[in-house]
CSV table of C-alpha atoms in Angstrom, one decimal:
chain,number,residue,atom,x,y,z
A,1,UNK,CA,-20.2,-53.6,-25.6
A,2,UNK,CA,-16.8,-54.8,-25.0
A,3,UNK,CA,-17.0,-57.1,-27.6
A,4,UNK,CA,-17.4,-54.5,-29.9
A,5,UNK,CA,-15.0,-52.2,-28.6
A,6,UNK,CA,-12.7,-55.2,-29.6
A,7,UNK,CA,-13.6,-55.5,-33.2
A,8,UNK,CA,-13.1,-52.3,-33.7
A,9,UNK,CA,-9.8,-52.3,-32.4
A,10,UNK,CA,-8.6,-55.2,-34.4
A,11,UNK,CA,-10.4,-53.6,-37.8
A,12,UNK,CA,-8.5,-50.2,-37.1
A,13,UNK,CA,-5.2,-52.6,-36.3
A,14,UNK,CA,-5.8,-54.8,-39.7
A,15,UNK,CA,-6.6,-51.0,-41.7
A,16,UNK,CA,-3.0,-50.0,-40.2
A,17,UNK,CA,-0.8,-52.9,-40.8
A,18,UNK,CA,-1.9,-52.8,-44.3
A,19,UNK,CA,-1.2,-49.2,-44.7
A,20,UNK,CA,2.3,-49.8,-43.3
A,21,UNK,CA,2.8,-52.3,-45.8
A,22,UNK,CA,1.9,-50.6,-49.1
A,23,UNK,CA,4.4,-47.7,-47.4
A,24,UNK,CA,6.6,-50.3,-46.9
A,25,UNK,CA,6.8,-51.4,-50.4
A,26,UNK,CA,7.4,-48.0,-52.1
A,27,UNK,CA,10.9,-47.8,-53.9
A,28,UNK,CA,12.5,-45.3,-53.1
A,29,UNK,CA,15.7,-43.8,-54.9
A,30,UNK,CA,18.7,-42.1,-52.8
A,31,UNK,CA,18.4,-38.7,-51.7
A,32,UNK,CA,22.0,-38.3,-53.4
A,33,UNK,CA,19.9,-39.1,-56.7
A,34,UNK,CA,16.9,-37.1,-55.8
A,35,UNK,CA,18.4,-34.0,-54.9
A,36,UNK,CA,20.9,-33.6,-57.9
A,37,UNK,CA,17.1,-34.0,-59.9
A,38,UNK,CA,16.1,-30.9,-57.5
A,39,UNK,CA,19.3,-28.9,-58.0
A,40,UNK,CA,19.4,-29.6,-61.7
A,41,UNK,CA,15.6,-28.8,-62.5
A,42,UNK,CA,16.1,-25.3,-60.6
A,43,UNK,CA,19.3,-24.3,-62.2
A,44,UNK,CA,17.5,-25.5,-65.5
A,45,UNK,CA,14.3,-23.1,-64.6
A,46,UNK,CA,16.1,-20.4,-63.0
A,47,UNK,CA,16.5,-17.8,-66.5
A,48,UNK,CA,12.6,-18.0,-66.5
A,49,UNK,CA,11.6,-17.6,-63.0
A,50,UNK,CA,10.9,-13.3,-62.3
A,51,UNK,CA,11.5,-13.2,-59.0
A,52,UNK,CA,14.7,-14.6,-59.3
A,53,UNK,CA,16.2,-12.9,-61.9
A,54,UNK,CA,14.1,-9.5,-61.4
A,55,UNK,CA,12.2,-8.2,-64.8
A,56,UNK,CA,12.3,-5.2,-66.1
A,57,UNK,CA,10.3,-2.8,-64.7
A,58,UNK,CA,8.1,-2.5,-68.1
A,59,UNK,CA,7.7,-6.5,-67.8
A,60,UNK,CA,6.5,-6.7,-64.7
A,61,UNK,CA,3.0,-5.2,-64.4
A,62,UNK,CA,3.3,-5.0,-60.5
A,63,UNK,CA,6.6,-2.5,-60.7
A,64,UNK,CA,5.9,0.7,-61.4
A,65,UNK,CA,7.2,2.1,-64.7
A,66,UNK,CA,10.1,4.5,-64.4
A,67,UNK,CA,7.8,7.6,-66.3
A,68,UNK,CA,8.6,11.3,-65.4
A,69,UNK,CA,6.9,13.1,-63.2
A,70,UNK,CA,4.8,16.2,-64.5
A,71,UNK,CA,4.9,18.9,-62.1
B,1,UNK,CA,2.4,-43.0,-62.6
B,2,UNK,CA,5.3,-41.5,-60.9
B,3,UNK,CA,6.4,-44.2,-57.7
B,4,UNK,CA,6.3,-47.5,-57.7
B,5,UNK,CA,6.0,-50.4,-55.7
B,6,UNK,CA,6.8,-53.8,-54.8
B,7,UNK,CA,3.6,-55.9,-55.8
B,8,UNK,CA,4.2,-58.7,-54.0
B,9,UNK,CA,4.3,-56.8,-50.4
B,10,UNK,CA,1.9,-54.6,-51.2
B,11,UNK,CA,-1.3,-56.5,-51.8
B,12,UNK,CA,-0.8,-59.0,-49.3
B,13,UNK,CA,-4.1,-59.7,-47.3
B,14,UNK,CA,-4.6,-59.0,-43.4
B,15,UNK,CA,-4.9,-62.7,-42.4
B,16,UNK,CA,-8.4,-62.8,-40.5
B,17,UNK,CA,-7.0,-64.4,-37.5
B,18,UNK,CA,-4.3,-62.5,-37.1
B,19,UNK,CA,-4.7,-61.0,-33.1
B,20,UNK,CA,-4.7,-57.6,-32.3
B,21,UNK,CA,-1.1,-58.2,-30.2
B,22,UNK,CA,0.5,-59.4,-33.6
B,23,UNK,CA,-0.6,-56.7,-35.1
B,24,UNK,CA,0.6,-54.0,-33.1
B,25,UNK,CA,4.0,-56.4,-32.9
B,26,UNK,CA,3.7,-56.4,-37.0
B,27,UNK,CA,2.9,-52.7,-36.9
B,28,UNK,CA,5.8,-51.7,-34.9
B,29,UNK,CA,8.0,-54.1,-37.2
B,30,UNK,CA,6.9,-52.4,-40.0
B,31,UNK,CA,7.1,-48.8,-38.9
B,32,UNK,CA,10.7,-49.6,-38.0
B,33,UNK,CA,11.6,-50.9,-41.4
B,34,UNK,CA,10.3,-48.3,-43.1
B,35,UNK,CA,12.6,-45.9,-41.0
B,36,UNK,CA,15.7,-47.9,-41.8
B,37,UNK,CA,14.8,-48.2,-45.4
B,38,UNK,CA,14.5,-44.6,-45.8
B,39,UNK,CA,17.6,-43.7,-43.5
B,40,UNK,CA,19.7,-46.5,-45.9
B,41,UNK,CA,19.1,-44.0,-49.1
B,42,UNK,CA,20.3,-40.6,-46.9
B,43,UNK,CA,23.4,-40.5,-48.2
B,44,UNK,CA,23.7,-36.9,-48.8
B,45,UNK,CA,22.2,-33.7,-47.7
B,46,UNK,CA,20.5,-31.5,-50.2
B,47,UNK,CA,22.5,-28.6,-49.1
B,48,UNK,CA,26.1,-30.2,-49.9
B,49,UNK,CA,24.7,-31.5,-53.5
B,50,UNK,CA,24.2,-27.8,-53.8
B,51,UNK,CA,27.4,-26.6,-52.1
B,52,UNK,CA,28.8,-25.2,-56.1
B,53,UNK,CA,26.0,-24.0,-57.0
B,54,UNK,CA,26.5,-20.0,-57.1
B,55,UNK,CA,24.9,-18.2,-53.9
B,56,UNK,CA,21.9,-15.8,-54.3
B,57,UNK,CA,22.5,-12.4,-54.4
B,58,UNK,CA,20.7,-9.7,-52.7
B,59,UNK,CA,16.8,-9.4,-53.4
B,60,UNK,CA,15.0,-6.3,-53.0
B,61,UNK,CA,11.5,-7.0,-53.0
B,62,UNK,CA,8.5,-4.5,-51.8
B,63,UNK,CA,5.2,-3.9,-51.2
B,64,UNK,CA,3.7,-3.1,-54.6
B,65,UNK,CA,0.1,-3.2,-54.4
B,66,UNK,CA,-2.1,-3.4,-50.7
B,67,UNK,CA,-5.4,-4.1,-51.2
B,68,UNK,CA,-7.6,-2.8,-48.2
B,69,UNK,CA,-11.2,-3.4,-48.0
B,70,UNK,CA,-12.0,-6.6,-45.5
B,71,UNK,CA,-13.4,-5.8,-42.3
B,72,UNK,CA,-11.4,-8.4,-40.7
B,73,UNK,CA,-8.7,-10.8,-40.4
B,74,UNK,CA,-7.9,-12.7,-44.0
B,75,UNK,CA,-7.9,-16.1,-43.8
B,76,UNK,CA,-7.5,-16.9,-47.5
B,77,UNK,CA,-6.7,-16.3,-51.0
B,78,UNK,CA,-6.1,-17.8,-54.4
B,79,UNK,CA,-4.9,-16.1,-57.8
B,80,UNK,CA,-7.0,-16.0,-61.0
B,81,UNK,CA,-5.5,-17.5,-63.7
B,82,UNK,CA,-5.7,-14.5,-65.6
B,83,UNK,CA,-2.7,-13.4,-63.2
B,84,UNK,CA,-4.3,-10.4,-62.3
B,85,UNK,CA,-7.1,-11.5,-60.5
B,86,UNK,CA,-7.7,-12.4,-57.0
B,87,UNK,CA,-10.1,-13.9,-54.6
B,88,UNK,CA,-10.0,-14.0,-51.0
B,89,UNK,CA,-11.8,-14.3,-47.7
B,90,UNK,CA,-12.2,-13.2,-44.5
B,91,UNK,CA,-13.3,-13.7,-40.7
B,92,UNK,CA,-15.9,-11.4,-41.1
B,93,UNK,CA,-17.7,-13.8,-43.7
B,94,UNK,CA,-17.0,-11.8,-47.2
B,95,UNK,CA,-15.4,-13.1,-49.7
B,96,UNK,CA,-13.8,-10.4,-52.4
B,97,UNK,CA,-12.7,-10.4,-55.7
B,98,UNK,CA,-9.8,-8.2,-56.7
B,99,UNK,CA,-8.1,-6.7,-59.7
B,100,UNK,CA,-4.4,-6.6,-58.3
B,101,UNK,CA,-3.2,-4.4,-60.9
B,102,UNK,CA,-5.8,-1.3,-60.0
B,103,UNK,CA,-6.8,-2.9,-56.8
B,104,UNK,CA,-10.2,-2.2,-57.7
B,105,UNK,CA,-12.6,-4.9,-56.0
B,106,UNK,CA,-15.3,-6.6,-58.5
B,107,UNK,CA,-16.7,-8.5,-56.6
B,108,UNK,CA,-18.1,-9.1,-52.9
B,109,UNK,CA,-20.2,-11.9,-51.5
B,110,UNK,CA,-21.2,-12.5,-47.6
B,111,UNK,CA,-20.7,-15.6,-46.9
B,112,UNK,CA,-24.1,-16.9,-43.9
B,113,UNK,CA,-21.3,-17.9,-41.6
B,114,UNK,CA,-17.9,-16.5,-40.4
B,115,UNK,CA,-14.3,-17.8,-40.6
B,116,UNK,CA,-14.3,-18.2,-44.4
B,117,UNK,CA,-11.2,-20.4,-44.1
B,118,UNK,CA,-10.8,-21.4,-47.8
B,119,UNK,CA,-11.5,-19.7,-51.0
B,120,UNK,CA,-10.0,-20.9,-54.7
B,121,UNK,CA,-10.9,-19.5,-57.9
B,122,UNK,CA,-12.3,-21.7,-61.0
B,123,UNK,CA,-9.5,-22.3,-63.7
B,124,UNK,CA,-12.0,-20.5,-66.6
B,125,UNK,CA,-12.0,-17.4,-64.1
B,126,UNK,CA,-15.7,-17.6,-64.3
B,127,UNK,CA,-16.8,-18.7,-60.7
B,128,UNK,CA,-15.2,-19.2,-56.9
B,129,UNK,CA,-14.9,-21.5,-54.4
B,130,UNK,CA,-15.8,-20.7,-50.9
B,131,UNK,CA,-16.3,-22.1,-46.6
B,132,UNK,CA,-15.6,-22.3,-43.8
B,133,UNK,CA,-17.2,-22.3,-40.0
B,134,UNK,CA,-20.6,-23.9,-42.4
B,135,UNK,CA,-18.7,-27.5,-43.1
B,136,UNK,CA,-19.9,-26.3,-46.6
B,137,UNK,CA,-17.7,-25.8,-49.8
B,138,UNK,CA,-20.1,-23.1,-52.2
B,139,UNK,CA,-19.3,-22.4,-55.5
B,140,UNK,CA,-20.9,-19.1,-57.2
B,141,UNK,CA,-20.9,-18.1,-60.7
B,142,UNK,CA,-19.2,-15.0,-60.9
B,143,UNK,CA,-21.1,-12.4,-62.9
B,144,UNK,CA,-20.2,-9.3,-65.5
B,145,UNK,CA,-23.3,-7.8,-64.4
B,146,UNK,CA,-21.6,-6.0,-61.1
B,147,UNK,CA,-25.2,-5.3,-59.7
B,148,UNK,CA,-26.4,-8.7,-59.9
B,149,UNK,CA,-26.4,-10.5,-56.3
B,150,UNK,CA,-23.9,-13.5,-56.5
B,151,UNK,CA,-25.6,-14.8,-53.6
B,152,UNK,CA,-28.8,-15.8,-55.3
B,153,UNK,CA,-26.4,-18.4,-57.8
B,154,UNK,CA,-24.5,-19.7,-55.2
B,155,UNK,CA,-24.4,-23.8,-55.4
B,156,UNK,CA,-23.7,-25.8,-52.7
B,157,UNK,CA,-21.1,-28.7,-53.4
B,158,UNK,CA,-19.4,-30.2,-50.3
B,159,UNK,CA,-20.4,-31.0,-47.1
B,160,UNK,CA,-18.5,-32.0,-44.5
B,161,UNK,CA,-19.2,-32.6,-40.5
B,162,UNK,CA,-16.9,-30.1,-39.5
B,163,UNK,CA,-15.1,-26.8,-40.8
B,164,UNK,CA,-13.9,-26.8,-44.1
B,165,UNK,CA,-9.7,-25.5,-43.7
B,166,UNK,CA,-9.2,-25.7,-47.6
B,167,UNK,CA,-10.7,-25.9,-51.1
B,168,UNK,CA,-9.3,-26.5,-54.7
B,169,UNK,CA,-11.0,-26.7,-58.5
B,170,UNK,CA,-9.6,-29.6,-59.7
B,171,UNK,CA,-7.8,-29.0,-63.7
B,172,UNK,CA,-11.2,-27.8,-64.4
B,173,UNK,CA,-14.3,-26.2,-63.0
B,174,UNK,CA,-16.1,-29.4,-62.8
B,175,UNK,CA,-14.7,-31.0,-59.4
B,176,UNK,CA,-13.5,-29.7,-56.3
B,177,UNK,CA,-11.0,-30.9,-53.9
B,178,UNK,CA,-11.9,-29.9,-49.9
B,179,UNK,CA,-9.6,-30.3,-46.1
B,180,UNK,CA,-11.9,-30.5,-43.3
B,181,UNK,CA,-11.6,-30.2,-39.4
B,182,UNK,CA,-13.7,-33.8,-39.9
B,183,UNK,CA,-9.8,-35.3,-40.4
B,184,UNK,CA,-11.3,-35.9,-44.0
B,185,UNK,CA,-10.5,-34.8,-47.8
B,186,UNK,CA,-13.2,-35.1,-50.2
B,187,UNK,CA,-13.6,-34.9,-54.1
B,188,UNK,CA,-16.9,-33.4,-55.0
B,189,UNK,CA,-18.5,-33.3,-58.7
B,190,UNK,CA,-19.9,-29.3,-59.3
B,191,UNK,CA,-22.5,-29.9,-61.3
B,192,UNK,CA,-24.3,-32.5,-59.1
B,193,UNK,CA,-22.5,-32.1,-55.8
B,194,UNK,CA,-21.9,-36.1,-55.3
B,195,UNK,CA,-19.3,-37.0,-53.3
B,196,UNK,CA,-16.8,-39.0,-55.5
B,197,UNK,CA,-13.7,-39.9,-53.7
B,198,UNK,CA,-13.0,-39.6,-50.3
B,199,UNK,CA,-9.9,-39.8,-48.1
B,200,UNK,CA,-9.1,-41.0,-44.6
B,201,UNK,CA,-5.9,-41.3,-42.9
B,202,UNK,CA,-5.7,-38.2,-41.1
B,203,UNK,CA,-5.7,-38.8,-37.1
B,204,UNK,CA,-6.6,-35.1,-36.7
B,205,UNK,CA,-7.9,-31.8,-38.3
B,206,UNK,CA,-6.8,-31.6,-42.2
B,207,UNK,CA,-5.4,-27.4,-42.3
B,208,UNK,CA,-4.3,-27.6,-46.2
B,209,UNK,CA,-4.4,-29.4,-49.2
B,210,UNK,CA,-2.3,-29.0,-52.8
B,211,UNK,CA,-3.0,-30.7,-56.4
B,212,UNK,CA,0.2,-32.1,-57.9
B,213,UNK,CA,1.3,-30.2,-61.1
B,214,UNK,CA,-0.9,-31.5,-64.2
B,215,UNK,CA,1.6,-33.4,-65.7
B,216,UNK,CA,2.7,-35.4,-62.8
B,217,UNK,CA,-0.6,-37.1,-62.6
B,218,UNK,CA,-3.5,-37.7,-59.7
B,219,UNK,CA,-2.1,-37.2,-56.9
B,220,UNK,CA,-2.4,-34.2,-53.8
B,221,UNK,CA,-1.0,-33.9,-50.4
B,222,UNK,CA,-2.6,-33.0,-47.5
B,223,UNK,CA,-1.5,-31.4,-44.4
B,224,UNK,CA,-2.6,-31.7,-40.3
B,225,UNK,CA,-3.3,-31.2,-36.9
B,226,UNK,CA,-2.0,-34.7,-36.8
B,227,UNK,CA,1.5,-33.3,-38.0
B,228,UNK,CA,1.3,-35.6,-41.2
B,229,UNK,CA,1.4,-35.0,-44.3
B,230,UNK,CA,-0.2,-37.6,-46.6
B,231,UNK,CA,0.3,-37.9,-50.2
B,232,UNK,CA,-2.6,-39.7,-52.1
B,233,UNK,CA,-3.8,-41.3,-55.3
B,234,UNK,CA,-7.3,-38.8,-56.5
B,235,UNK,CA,-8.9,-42.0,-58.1
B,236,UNK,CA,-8.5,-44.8,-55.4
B,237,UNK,CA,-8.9,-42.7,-52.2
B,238,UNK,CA,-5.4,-44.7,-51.2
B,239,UNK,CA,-2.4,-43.0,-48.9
B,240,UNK,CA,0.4,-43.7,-51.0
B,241,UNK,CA,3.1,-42.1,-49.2
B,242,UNK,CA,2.7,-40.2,-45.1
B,243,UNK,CA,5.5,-38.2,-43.6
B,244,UNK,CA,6.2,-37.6,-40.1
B,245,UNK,CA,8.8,-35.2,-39.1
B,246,UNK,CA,7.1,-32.0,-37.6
B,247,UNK,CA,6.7,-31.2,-34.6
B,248,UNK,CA,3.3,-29.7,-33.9
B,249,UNK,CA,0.4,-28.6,-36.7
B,250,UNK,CA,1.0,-28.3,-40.6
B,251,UNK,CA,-0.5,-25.1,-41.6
B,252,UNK,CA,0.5,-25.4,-45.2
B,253,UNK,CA,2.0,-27.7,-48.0
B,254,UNK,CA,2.6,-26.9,-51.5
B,255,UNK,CA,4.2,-29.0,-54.5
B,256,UNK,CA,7.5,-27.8,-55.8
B,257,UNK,CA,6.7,-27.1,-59.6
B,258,UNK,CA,8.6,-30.3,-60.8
B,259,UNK,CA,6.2,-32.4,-58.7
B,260,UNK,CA,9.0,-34.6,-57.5
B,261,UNK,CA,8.8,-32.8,-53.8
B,262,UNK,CA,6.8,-30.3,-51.7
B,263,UNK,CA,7.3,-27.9,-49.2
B,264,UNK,CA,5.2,-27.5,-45.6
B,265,UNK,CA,4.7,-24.9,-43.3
B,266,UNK,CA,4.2,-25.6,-39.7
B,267,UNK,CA,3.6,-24.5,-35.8
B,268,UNK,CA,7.0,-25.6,-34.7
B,269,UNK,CA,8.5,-22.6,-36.5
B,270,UNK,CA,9.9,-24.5,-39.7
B,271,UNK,CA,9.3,-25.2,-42.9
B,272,UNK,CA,10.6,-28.4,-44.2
B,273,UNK,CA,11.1,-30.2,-48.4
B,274,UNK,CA,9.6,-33.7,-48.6
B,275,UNK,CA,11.3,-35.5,-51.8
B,276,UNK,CA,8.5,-38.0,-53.1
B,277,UNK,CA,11.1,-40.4,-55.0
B,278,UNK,CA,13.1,-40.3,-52.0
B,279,UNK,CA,10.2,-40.7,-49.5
B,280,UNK,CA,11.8,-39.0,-47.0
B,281,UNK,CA,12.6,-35.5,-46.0
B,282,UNK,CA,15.5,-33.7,-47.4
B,283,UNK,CA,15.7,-30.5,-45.7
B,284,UNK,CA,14.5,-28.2,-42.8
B,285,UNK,CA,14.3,-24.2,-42.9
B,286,UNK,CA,14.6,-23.4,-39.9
B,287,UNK,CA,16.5,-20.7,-38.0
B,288,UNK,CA,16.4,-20.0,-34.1
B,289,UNK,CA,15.2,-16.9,-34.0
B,290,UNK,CA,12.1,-18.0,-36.0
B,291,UNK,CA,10.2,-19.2,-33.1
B,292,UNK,CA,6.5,-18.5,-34.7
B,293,UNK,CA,4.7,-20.8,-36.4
B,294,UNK,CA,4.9,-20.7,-40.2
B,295,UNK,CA,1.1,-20.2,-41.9
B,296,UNK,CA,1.8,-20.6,-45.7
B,297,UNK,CA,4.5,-21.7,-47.8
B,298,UNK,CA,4.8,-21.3,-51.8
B,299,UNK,CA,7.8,-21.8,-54.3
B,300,UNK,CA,9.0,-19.3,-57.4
B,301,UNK,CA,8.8,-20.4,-60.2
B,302,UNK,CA,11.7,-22.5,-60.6
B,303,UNK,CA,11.6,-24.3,-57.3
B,304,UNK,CA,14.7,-22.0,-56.4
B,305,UNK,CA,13.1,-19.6,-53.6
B,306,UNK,CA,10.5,-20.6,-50.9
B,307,UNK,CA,8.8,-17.6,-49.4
B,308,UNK,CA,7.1,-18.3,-46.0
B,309,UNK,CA,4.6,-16.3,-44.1
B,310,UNK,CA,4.8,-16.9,-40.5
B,311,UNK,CA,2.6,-15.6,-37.3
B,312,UNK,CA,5.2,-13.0,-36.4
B,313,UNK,CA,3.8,-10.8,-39.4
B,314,UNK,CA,6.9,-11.4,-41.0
B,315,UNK,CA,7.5,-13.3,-44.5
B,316,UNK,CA,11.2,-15.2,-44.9
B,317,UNK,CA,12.3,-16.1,-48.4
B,318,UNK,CA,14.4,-19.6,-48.2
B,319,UNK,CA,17.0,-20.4,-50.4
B,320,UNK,CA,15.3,-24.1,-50.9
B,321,UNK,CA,18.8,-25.5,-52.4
B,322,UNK,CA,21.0,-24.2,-49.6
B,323,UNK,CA,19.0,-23.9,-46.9
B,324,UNK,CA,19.6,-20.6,-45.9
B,325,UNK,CA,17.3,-17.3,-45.9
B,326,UNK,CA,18.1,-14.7,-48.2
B,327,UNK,CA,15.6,-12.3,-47.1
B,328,UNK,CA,13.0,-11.3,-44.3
B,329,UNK,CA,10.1,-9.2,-46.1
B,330,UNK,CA,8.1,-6.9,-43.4
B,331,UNK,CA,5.1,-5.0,-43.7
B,332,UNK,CA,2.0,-6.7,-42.3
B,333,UNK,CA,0.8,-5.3,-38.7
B,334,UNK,CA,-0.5,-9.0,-37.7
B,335,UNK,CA,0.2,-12.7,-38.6
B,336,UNK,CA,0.3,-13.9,-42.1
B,337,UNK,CA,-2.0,-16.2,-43.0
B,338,UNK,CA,-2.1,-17.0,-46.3
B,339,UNK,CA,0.6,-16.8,-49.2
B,340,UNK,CA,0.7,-17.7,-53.4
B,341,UNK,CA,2.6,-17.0,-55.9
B,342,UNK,CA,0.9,-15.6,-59.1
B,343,UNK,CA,0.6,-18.1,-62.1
B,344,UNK,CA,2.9,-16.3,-63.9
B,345,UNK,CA,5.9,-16.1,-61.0
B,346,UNK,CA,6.0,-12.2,-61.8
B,347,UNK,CA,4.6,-11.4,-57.8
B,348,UNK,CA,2.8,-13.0,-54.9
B,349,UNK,CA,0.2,-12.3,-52.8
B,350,UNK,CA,-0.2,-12.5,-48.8
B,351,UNK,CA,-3.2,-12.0,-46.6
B,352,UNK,CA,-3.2,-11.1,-43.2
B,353,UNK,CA,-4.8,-10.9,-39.8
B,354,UNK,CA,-4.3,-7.2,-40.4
B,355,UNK,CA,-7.0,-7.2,-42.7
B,356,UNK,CA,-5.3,-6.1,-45.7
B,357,UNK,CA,-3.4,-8.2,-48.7
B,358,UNK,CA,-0.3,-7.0,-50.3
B,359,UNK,CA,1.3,-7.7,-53.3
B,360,UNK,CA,5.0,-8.1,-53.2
B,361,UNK,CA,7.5,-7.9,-56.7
């Protein structure tokens, strides 16, 4: 019982340090880098994204038309 | 493939008499380095790189549609690709298809179980994704015929041992992606329901799931009880990156549109941006009089605007470059639950524990 109880330990402990080290051996680029590639693809998408720039109400099939009222 | 890696380190073999002391030393060795690595490369906040870039002016944006008709709290709900079309799902076991536009519901399945957690429509429109409290993930046909039972087509494709928290089609109608209370994900093939990839790494509970944007290639992230979220490679089952830095549950992660980030929503009241080239977190939306947890999270359409749905009914829209909110949005009577942006960025949706979804524009 114990015995096994053991191996199993050491297989989850082996599954983990091997885990660690693939994470370990990622490159990584500086968050300097990485965020002026964040900034610039926003500023680059921002003309085509609605909700930032607001539509026009005929655009934007959620907004309700400006239409007169009949009375 | 987007990252890369060290080959050397990476495939090195677990020496078989290696004892379970030096592993737990080389562990701890490693879990340190990793830290310092990452903390070597934080050289900047994301907030300062974006200190010139013009603020955001005011934002006026409203109910526009609310579609009533579930007899309980919504758990769930996912956009057609039509853009006008929606599907979502509910505690009392229905799940409804919507037209947002008229708010007209199409279609209505009960579901044999309650606490339909997940629901995602097919990319041709022509069929949804569905489960919950059954540890099943069904998909049914949808049909033109509106009299025709969708319950008699209804196919069975995963199964897991334990609730299923979220689902996802895959860039076609042929494979689904499922979360699972079972601490697993799981790629299933439609047609035949096999289980094709599955993925472990999750200590705990997995709430939500996301497929990276087409172009940047097979990867997803998953989100959990364990307060990781994992990112992982669709064909080898592998963990290729894991981030640690909430608090208490994730409730939600989504990709940025670029694919180079995602956003996740949690119980310790924030919401955070995960850069993947970066491997580390970049910033935290946070604020202290947020104290409920956040549900949902989704990005515009250029990455530029986070919107949040959190358990004190309320949705906050995040500046995601500055880090500050630009708007509170109220109108739900309960907690949010669910929250996604329509494909074409004109609206999103939210669903509620107050039983009703509203479109907002």
């Amino acid at each position: 019982m114990s015995n096994n109880n053991a191996s199993s330990n050491l297989v989850v402990a082996q599954r983990v340090v091997k885990q660690l080290r693939f994470e370990a051996s990622v490159r990584r680029i500086k968050v300097s880098q990485a965020a002026v590639d964040l900034k610039n693809y926003c500023l680059q998408n921002a003309h085509q994204d609605p909700l930032l720039m607001g539509v026009p109400s005929s655009d934007n099939p959620f907004r309700p038309p400006k239409s007169c009222s009949l009375f | 493939m987007r990252f890369s890696i060290n080959p050397e380190m990476a495939t090195q073999e677990v020496q078989p008499n290696e004892t379970l002391t030096n592993l737990k030393a080389e562990s701890d060795t490693l879990k340190t380095k990793l830290e310092d690595e990452r903390a070597k490369l934080h050289d900047v906040e994301l907030h300062q790189v974006a200190e010139k870039v013009d603020g955001l002016g005011q934002f006026i944006m409203k109910t526009r549609r609310t579609l009533k008709g579930h007899g309980n709290k919504v758990l769930c709900m996912d956009w057609c690709k039509d853009k006008r079309r929606i599907v979502s799902s509910s505690q009392d076991g229905k799940v409804i298809v919507w037209d947002a536009f008229t708010t007209n519901k199409e279609h209505a399945v009960t579901m044999p179980c309650t606490w339909v957690m997940a629901c995602a429509y097919a990319p041709s429109g022509c069929a949804v994704a569905c489960g919950g409290l059954d540890n099943k993930c069904s998909v049914y046909p949808l049909s033109l015929d509106k009299n025709e039972n969708l319950a008699a087509k209804k196919k069975s494709v995963a199964m897991h041992t334990n609730y299923l928290s979220a689902c996802s089609f895959t860039n076609s109608d042929m494979q689904i992606l499922t979360s699972s209370g079972d601490g697993t994900c799981a790629l299933w093939d439609v047609e035949s329901g096999q289980l094709l990839q599955s993925f472990h790494g999750h200590a705990a509970d997995v709430l939500c799931l996301d497929l990276a944007p087409s172009e940047t290639g097979n990867t997803f992230v998953s989100g959990g009880c364990d307060k990781k979220a994992n990112v992982w490679d669709m064909r080898s089952g592998q963990c290729i990156q894991s981030f640690e830095t909430h608090e208490s549950d994730i409730n939600s992660v989504r990709y940025y549109p670029s694919g180079d980030a995602f956003a996740s929503g949690s119980d310790d009241a924030t919401c955070r941006l995960y850069d993947l080239r970066a491997d580390r977190e970049v910033a935290i939306y946070s604020k202290e009089s947020i104290i409920f947890g956040a549900s949902s999270v989704d990005f515009s359409l250029s990455g530029r605007l986070l919107f949040g749905g959190y358990n004190d009914y309320t949705i906050n829209v995040w500046d995601v470059l500055k880090g500050t909110r630009v708007s509170i949005l109220f109108g739900h009577e309960n907690r949010v639950s669910t929250l996604r942006l329509s494909p074409d960025g004109t609206a999103f949706c939210s669903g509620s524990w107050d039983h009703t979804l509203r479109i907002w524009a």
